[in-house]
Amino acid sequence: MPNNELSLSGLGIQMPYNMQAEQSVLGAALMDENILTQLITELEADMFYSEQNRAVYTQMAALFAENEAVDVVTLVDALAQNPAFQGADDAKIYVARLAETVPALSNVDSYIRIVKEKYQTRRLIEAARTILQQSAEESDADLLLESAEQKIYDIRSGKDKSGVKTIKESILDVISTLQKLSGPDRDKYAGIPTGFTYLDTVLTGLGRSDLIILAARPGMGKTSFALNIATNVARLQKVPTIVFSLEMTCEQLTDRILSSTAGIDSQTFRTGRLNDSDWNDLVGASTLLYDAPIYMDDSSGISVPEIKAKIRQINQDPKKDKIGLVIIDYLQLMQSSKRTESRVQEISDITRNLKIMAKELNVPVIALSQLSRAAEKSSGRSDHRPQLSDLRDSGSIEQDADVVLFLYRAAYYNSQNGEGDQADENVAECIVAKNRHGETTSVRLGWDGAHTRFMNLDYSHDDYG
């Protein structure tokens, strides 16, 4: 070990493990195929401290992936050339001992729990050593705190940061995902429905780990659309949703959500001039939304590390379900967590870290974004329809995003159109300009400006052109 690294043995720390639990888990899998299936879904090779146990489990998983029988004979044959063993005889003795030393198959859940707990403790010790080492080398306290929080959060979430997998391991993950998507709990793993039918068809819902950019010129309704999605996801899908608003207060966001849900004119709502019918509608909307898992934060100038820290606080509360959707309104008001030379570099750093956050949390992140004035100034674009080059401040927005959506209402420009060329005030478009997972197209939506809400239109697929 290099001299500049902290030695655990020098600190009197020994890595914890339980050899009997590791061997009992593997022996049980040899004796019962159902237990092996359970192990494949619950354990990873790195959770075994012993090199020989890691080798045995890795080979079991490989045989399982190839639909080969997993027993003493096939396992010994596969391990004969493994460097963890001194030839076939050594492997045969070890594997035979595994099958003989299982105290009780009925207690396998307890053995699995012990293996996991020892692994988590080892990871915690390694994280603590790394934090101490970084503290001696790094002077930026904010960076140190973020790094430390992330390490602890990853351990609590059960995430392995190595990231390196063989194709065999990846195949197992894909098969497991497909089984979950076709099973009774598919809603937990499939894309999250936005509540807008044809948009969900195009996107297959909001993809977990996706960064979704929702962009539009001012006045197009991007905040309303984002809040409509948040309400649909939280109220109908029961998915905990958090909205970070850097421009509006939590009270203003709630005003919009209540106005839209209750069907009360937004101007009437803001002035407080509600009649008896409006009050009844408001009570009904409040009842619908009262227990909806919607969180709001109106901190201005927030950074990605601060967003992650606030989400962690919710996710670590055993009384609360984990956040399933993150909405940020809007990108250009965020701050980078590190110093940059230009605003373009700062936005690039923010979008890159938003994508990393979406992947780490395994949730869709919708970030609202401004568009440049190019669409309104260009003489060759009379309809002002936005395109990817209009994304403001940085090309990295398009690069980092999995999905880019543009909101466009032709009627917004009615005063600039020629007479007789007036667009429908009640129709909007959600332009899917980038879709890493499928087609790009334009989805027509209904727009109710008085109640600041978008709606499905009853059009067939062919009507979208």
XYZ file of C-alpha atoms in Angstrom:
465
model
C 0.000 0.000 0.000
C 1.420 3.463 -0.886
C 2.745 5.519 2.002
C 0.174 8.281 1.468
C -2.766 5.937 2.100
C -4.108 5.160 5.526
C -3.464 1.587 6.626
C -6.441 -0.074 8.271
C -4.234 -2.603 9.989
C -2.164 0.285 11.336
C -5.331 1.640 12.921
C -6.043 -1.760 14.473
C -9.063 -2.365 12.197
C -9.789 -5.794 10.756
C -12.300 -6.262 7.967
C -15.380 -8.061 9.344
C -16.743 -11.189 7.663
C -18.462 -14.447 8.565
C -16.972 -17.404 6.742
C -19.623 -19.863 7.972
C -22.468 -17.655 6.700
C -20.797 -17.268 3.290
C -20.222 -20.997 2.952
C -23.721 -21.840 4.194
C -25.295 -19.556 1.567
C -23.331 -21.235 -1.230
C -23.952 -24.728 0.115
C -27.680 -24.060 0.314
C -27.691 -22.898 -3.324
C -26.016 -26.159 -4.349
C -28.716 -28.148 -2.605
C -31.775 -26.161 -3.726
C -32.179 -24.497 -7.145
C -34.807 -22.112 -5.776
C -32.282 -20.779 -3.282
C -29.806 -20.143 -6.114
C -32.462 -18.095 -7.904
C -32.934 -16.105 -4.711
C -29.192 -15.481 -4.400
C -28.948 -14.225 -7.989
C -31.479 -11.494 -7.201
C -30.129 -10.571 -3.753
C -26.347 -10.985 -3.748
C -23.361 -9.902 -5.815
C -19.974 -11.568 -5.974
C -18.245 -8.685 -4.158
C -20.409 -9.301 -1.094
C -18.326 -12.412 -0.368
C -15.111 -11.622 1.508
C -13.351 -14.895 0.730
C -11.710 -15.064 -2.701
C -12.744 -18.704 -3.033
C -16.360 -17.930 -2.113
C -16.416 -15.092 -4.653
C -15.109 -17.483 -7.312
C -17.726 -20.123 -6.457
C -20.601 -17.654 -6.546
C -19.389 -16.048 -9.790
C -19.261 -19.453 -11.459
C -22.695 -20.404 -10.110
C -24.138 -17.224 -11.621
C -22.398 -17.913 -14.939
C -23.792 -21.473 -15.133
C -27.231 -20.153 -14.207
C -27.044 -17.546 -17.000
C -26.165 -20.277 -19.504
C -29.059 -22.481 -18.339
C -26.563 -25.124 -17.239
C -27.099 -27.368 -14.231
C -25.462 -26.072 -11.047
C -24.219 -28.998 -8.970
C -20.969 -30.329 -7.522
C -19.844 -31.879 -10.821
C -20.469 -28.893 -13.104
C -19.143 -26.455 -10.536
C -15.892 -28.338 -9.917
C -15.319 -28.674 -13.653
C -15.814 -24.936 -14.144
C -13.553 -24.024 -11.198
C -10.680 -26.353 -12.143
C -8.746 -23.554 -13.869
C -9.755 -20.778 -11.493
C -6.733 -19.121 -9.800
C -8.561 -19.159 -6.461
C -7.997 -22.925 -6.339
C -4.923 -25.106 -6.790
C -6.406 -27.306 -9.478
C -9.472 -29.535 -9.786
C -8.793 -31.573 -6.618
C -8.634 -28.461 -4.463
C -11.868 -27.154 -6.014
C -13.562 -30.550 -5.528
C -12.677 -30.684 -1.825
C -13.883 -27.118 -1.236
C -17.183 -27.502 -3.122
C -17.913 -30.842 -1.421
C -17.325 -29.189 1.957
C -19.816 -26.421 1.052
C -22.570 -28.943 0.417
C -21.876 -30.675 3.728
C -21.701 -27.672 6.048
C -25.161 -26.092 5.673
C -26.699 -25.993 9.173
C -30.298 -25.682 7.903
C -31.815 -24.731 4.548
C -34.730 -23.098 6.347
C -32.334 -20.495 7.805
C -30.879 -19.358 4.482
C -32.501 -15.902 4.775
C -30.550 -15.344 7.993
C -27.288 -16.399 6.310
C -27.937 -14.013 3.418
C -28.624 -11.179 5.864
C -25.335 -11.814 7.685
C -23.356 -11.794 4.417
C -24.980 -8.502 3.409
C -24.419 -6.873 6.801
C -20.732 -7.781 6.884
C -20.337 -6.483 3.325
C -22.015 -3.175 4.192
C -19.810 -2.796 7.258
C -16.682 -3.393 5.135
C -17.875 -0.768 2.668
C -18.462 1.672 5.522
C -14.933 1.105 6.830
C -13.483 1.646 3.353
C -15.571 4.802 2.913
C -14.353 6.145 6.266
C -10.744 5.458 5.268
C -11.243 7.266 1.958
C -12.915 10.233 3.674
C -9.998 10.542 6.105
C -7.530 10.356 3.230
C -9.371 12.975 1.174
C -9.640 15.269 4.199
C -5.852 15.323 4.439
C -5.501 16.244 0.752
C -8.514 18.463 -0.063
C -9.113 21.911 1.451
C -12.581 22.587 0.022
C -14.953 21.679 2.864
C -18.057 21.736 0.643
C -16.546 19.225 -1.768
C -15.447 17.007 1.123
C -18.919 17.100 2.666
C -20.621 16.259 -0.636
C -18.181 13.403 -1.261
C -18.698 12.012 2.245
C -22.498 12.274 2.030
C -22.506 10.558 -1.350
C -20.390 7.654 -0.104
C -22.647 7.059 2.882
C -25.770 7.424 0.756
C -24.479 4.888 -1.771
C -23.884 2.379 1.006
C -27.342 2.950 2.493
C -28.854 2.547 -0.988
C -26.941 -0.665 -1.565
C -25.204 0.699 -4.636
C -21.903 -0.658 -5.873
C -19.803 2.060 -7.447
C -17.449 -0.223 -9.376
C -19.660 -0.142 -12.471
C -17.611 -2.799 -14.307
C -19.627 -5.814 -15.450
C -19.140 -8.705 -17.816
C -21.726 -9.345 -20.511
C -22.823 -12.430 -18.544
C -23.602 -10.303 -15.487
C -25.391 -7.730 -17.625
C -27.494 -10.441 -19.292
C -28.649 -11.560 -15.841
C -29.636 -7.985 -15.014
C -31.571 -7.628 -18.277
C -33.398 -10.928 -17.751
C -34.250 -9.923 -14.190
C -35.601 -6.565 -15.391
C -37.703 -8.208 -18.109
C -39.141 -10.631 -15.566
C -40.087 -7.711 -13.327
C -41.621 -5.788 -16.247
C -43.783 -8.772 -17.146
C -44.714 -9.584 -13.549
C -47.497 -8.369 -11.275
C -45.370 -5.485 -9.932
C -44.423 -4.101 -13.370
C -45.569 -0.595 -12.388
C -42.613 -0.403 -9.997
C -40.132 -0.889 -12.835
C -41.781 0.452 -16.007
C -41.626 4.072 -17.098
C -43.801 6.381 -15.008
C -46.960 7.544 -16.881
C -47.232 11.331 -17.218
C -51.004 11.184 -17.569
C -50.775 12.400 -21.189
C -51.726 9.320 -23.180
C -49.984 9.756 -26.524
C -46.884 11.305 -24.949
C -46.623 8.200 -22.767
C -46.921 6.052 -25.889
C -44.024 7.887 -27.539
C -41.790 7.957 -24.439
C -43.053 4.704 -22.848
C -43.472 6.840 -19.743
C -40.808 8.777 -17.869
C -37.752 6.546 -17.901
C -36.091 5.879 -14.577
C -32.567 7.360 -14.575
C -33.465 9.652 -17.524
C -32.696 13.364 -17.674
C -35.647 15.010 -19.421
C -35.331 18.611 -20.582
C -38.625 20.509 -20.917
C -37.951 23.740 -22.786
C -40.041 26.598 -24.135
C -40.099 30.335 -24.642
C -41.716 32.351 -21.816
C -45.501 32.182 -21.794
C -45.800 28.720 -23.349
C -46.791 27.071 -20.058
C -43.765 24.928 -19.196
C -44.226 25.396 -15.432
C -47.926 24.535 -15.771
C -47.086 21.429 -17.816
C -44.478 20.315 -15.266
C -46.948 20.814 -12.404
C -49.638 18.922 -14.351
C -47.219 16.006 -14.680
C -46.237 16.237 -11.000
C -49.892 16.151 -9.961
C -50.725 13.225 -12.244
C -47.711 11.201 -11.122
C -48.191 11.832 -7.400
C -51.987 11.653 -7.230
C -52.738 8.932 -9.777
C -49.560 6.816 -9.683
C -48.821 7.449 -5.973
C -45.180 8.153 -6.892
C -43.502 10.612 -4.459
C -42.570 13.703 -6.461
C -40.427 16.678 -5.475
C -40.509 20.047 -7.227
C -37.572 22.421 -6.829
C -38.789 25.878 -7.829
C -36.085 28.504 -8.128
C -38.471 31.202 -9.347
C -41.793 30.712 -7.560
C -42.626 30.190 -3.891
C -44.206 27.004 -2.551
C -47.425 28.942 -1.984
C -47.490 30.088 -5.611
C -46.914 26.524 -6.812
C -49.746 25.302 -4.590
C -52.012 28.044 -5.953
C -51.406 26.764 -9.467
C -51.895 23.111 -8.557
C -55.146 23.830 -6.702
C -56.464 26.136 -9.426
C -55.750 23.548 -12.121
C -57.198 20.633 -10.146
C -60.282 22.521 -8.964
C -60.977 24.105 -12.345
C -61.033 27.588 -10.836
C -59.968 30.498 -13.045
C -56.373 31.328 -12.131
C -57.086 35.085 -12.044
C -60.035 34.496 -9.704
C -57.823 32.301 -7.545
C -55.075 34.913 -7.271
C -57.479 37.706 -6.340
C -59.358 35.561 -3.839
C -62.765 36.440 -5.344
C -64.206 32.936 -5.054
C -67.938 32.335 -5.090
C -69.689 29.503 -3.241
C -69.278 27.112 -6.173
C -65.563 27.921 -6.353
C -65.170 27.225 -2.643
C -66.865 23.852 -3.039
C -64.552 23.018 -5.950
C -61.555 24.124 -3.892
C -62.551 21.864 -0.995
C -62.902 18.947 -3.407
C -59.471 19.610 -4.960
C -57.872 19.979 -1.537
C -59.305 16.623 -0.499
C -57.903 14.969 -3.639
C -54.450 16.472 -3.137
C -54.167 16.511 0.646
C -52.361 13.168 0.935
C -50.688 13.245 -2.483
C -46.919 12.675 -2.044
C -45.829 16.031 -3.479
C -42.838 17.825 -1.943
C -41.841 21.384 -2.808
C -38.708 23.420 -2.223
C -38.382 27.081 -3.204
C -34.707 27.663 -2.368
C -33.181 30.082 -4.864
C -29.860 29.436 -6.590
C -29.769 25.794 -5.506
C -27.015 23.434 -6.712
C -27.142 19.754 -7.668
C -25.356 18.613 -4.458
C -27.899 20.544 -2.385
C -30.767 18.929 -4.310
C -29.278 15.480 -3.728
C -28.831 16.194 -0.020
C -32.491 17.202 0.364
C -33.676 14.117 -1.508
C -31.464 11.938 0.699
C -33.130 13.338 3.817
C -36.525 12.211 2.523
C -35.264 8.844 1.254
C -33.612 8.030 4.574
C -36.814 8.640 6.553
C -38.298 5.157 7.204
C -41.767 6.706 7.458
C -41.642 8.050 3.906
C -41.492 6.393 0.495
C -38.471 7.245 -1.639
C -38.698 10.064 -4.162
C -39.673 8.713 -7.593
C -39.678 11.896 -9.708
C -37.646 15.109 -9.524
C -38.710 18.349 -11.245
C -36.490 21.452 -11.371
C -37.872 24.838 -12.450
C -35.631 25.969 -13.967
C -32.132 25.067 -15.176
C -30.723 28.546 -15.862
C -31.395 29.681 -12.268
C -29.319 26.865 -10.760
C -25.771 27.309 -9.508
C -22.804 25.067 -10.185
C -21.087 23.509 -7.169
C -17.673 24.471 -8.516
C -16.084 27.567 -9.979
C -16.230 27.860 -13.758
C -14.906 30.365 -16.264
C -18.163 30.997 -18.094
C -21.908 30.510 -17.851
C -21.738 27.980 -20.677
C -19.300 25.833 -18.663
C -21.455 26.260 -15.569
C -24.585 25.003 -17.356
C -22.561 22.120 -18.796
C -21.456 21.132 -15.294
C -25.039 21.367 -13.996
C -26.593 19.229 -16.757
C -23.839 16.633 -16.474
C -24.426 16.341 -12.738
C -28.198 16.229 -13.160
C -27.772 13.235 -15.456
C -25.458 11.568 -12.928
C -28.005 12.257 -10.173
C -30.831 10.725 -12.228
C -28.745 7.602 -12.746
C -27.639 7.336 -9.110
C -31.155 7.807 -7.715
C -32.713 5.757 -10.541
C -35.492 8.306 -11.012
C -36.549 10.536 -13.913
C -35.352 14.119 -13.541
C -37.310 16.779 -15.447
C -35.365 20.025 -15.760
C -37.157 23.024 -17.247
C -35.086 25.218 -19.521
C -35.327 28.526 -21.313
C -34.913 28.809 -25.061
C -32.959 31.509 -26.831
C -34.776 34.162 -28.856
C -33.452 32.669 -32.115
C -36.805 31.130 -33.035
C -38.507 34.519 -32.739
C -35.812 36.473 -34.545
C -35.101 34.139 -37.447
C -36.750 35.360 -40.641
C -36.759 31.826 -42.050
C -38.923 30.442 -39.255
C -42.234 32.234 -39.511
C -44.018 29.747 -37.230
C -41.416 30.202 -34.434
C -41.351 26.460 -33.863
C -38.426 25.648 -31.505
C -35.564 23.330 -32.408
C -32.598 21.828 -30.560
C -30.229 24.628 -31.563
C -32.430 27.039 -29.575
C -31.485 25.497 -26.211
C -30.006 28.338 -24.262
C -26.455 28.638 -22.881
C -24.993 25.265 -23.829
C -24.992 22.469 -26.363
C -24.350 20.119 -23.432
C -28.039 20.357 -22.537
C -28.900 18.439 -25.688
C -25.916 16.129 -25.232
C -26.639 15.143 -21.622
C -30.412 14.833 -21.976
C -32.078 11.509 -22.720
C -35.248 13.297 -23.799
C -35.824 16.875 -24.957
C -39.402 18.194 -25.045
C -40.456 21.555 -26.458
C -43.782 23.204 -25.660
C -45.221 25.260 -28.492
C -48.508 27.102 -28.850
C -48.947 28.641 -32.284
C -51.796 30.786 -30.961
C -49.300 32.644 -28.767
C -48.081 34.298 -31.967
C -51.554 35.031 -33.387
C -50.973 38.775 -33.311
C -47.937 38.284 -35.562
C -49.736 35.951 -38.019
C -51.497 37.177 -41.095
C -55.240 37.762 -40.976
C -57.146 34.542 -41.486
C -54.207 32.493 -40.222
C -55.214 32.407 -36.582
C -54.183 29.283 -34.646
C -56.496 27.538 -32.186
C -56.072 29.069 -28.727
C -56.973 25.735 -27.089
C -54.346 23.582 -28.792
C -50.688 23.154 -27.860
C -47.897 20.898 -29.039
C -45.363 18.919 -27.050
C -42.554 18.407 -29.537
C -40.410 15.369 -28.750
C -37.195 16.713 -30.310
C -34.869 14.097 -28.833
C -35.767 10.658 -27.570
C -32.899 8.316 -26.781
C -35.333 5.421 -26.472
C -37.557 5.839 -29.515
C -39.142 8.111 -32.101
C -39.281 11.891 -32.284
C -42.637 13.399 -33.121
C -45.117 16.074 -32.113
C -47.884 15.375 -29.609
C -50.947 17.609 -29.721
C -52.461 18.587 -26.380
C -55.388 20.625 -25.217
C -54.554 23.906 -23.454
C -56.846 25.527 -20.910
C -55.224 28.881 -20.227
C -57.783 30.046 -17.677
C -56.954 27.093 -15.437
C -53.292 26.744 -16.524
C -53.602 23.096 -17.456
C -52.862 20.825 -20.386
C -55.184 17.978 -21.376
C -55.336 14.952 -23.634
C -56.966 15.468 -27.026
C -59.135 12.729 -28.468
C -57.135 12.238 -31.653
C -56.068 8.999 -33.282
C -52.416 8.181 -33.879
C -52.725 9.201 -37.534
C -53.844 12.692 -36.618
C -50.439 13.463 -35.172
C -48.742 13.198 -38.528
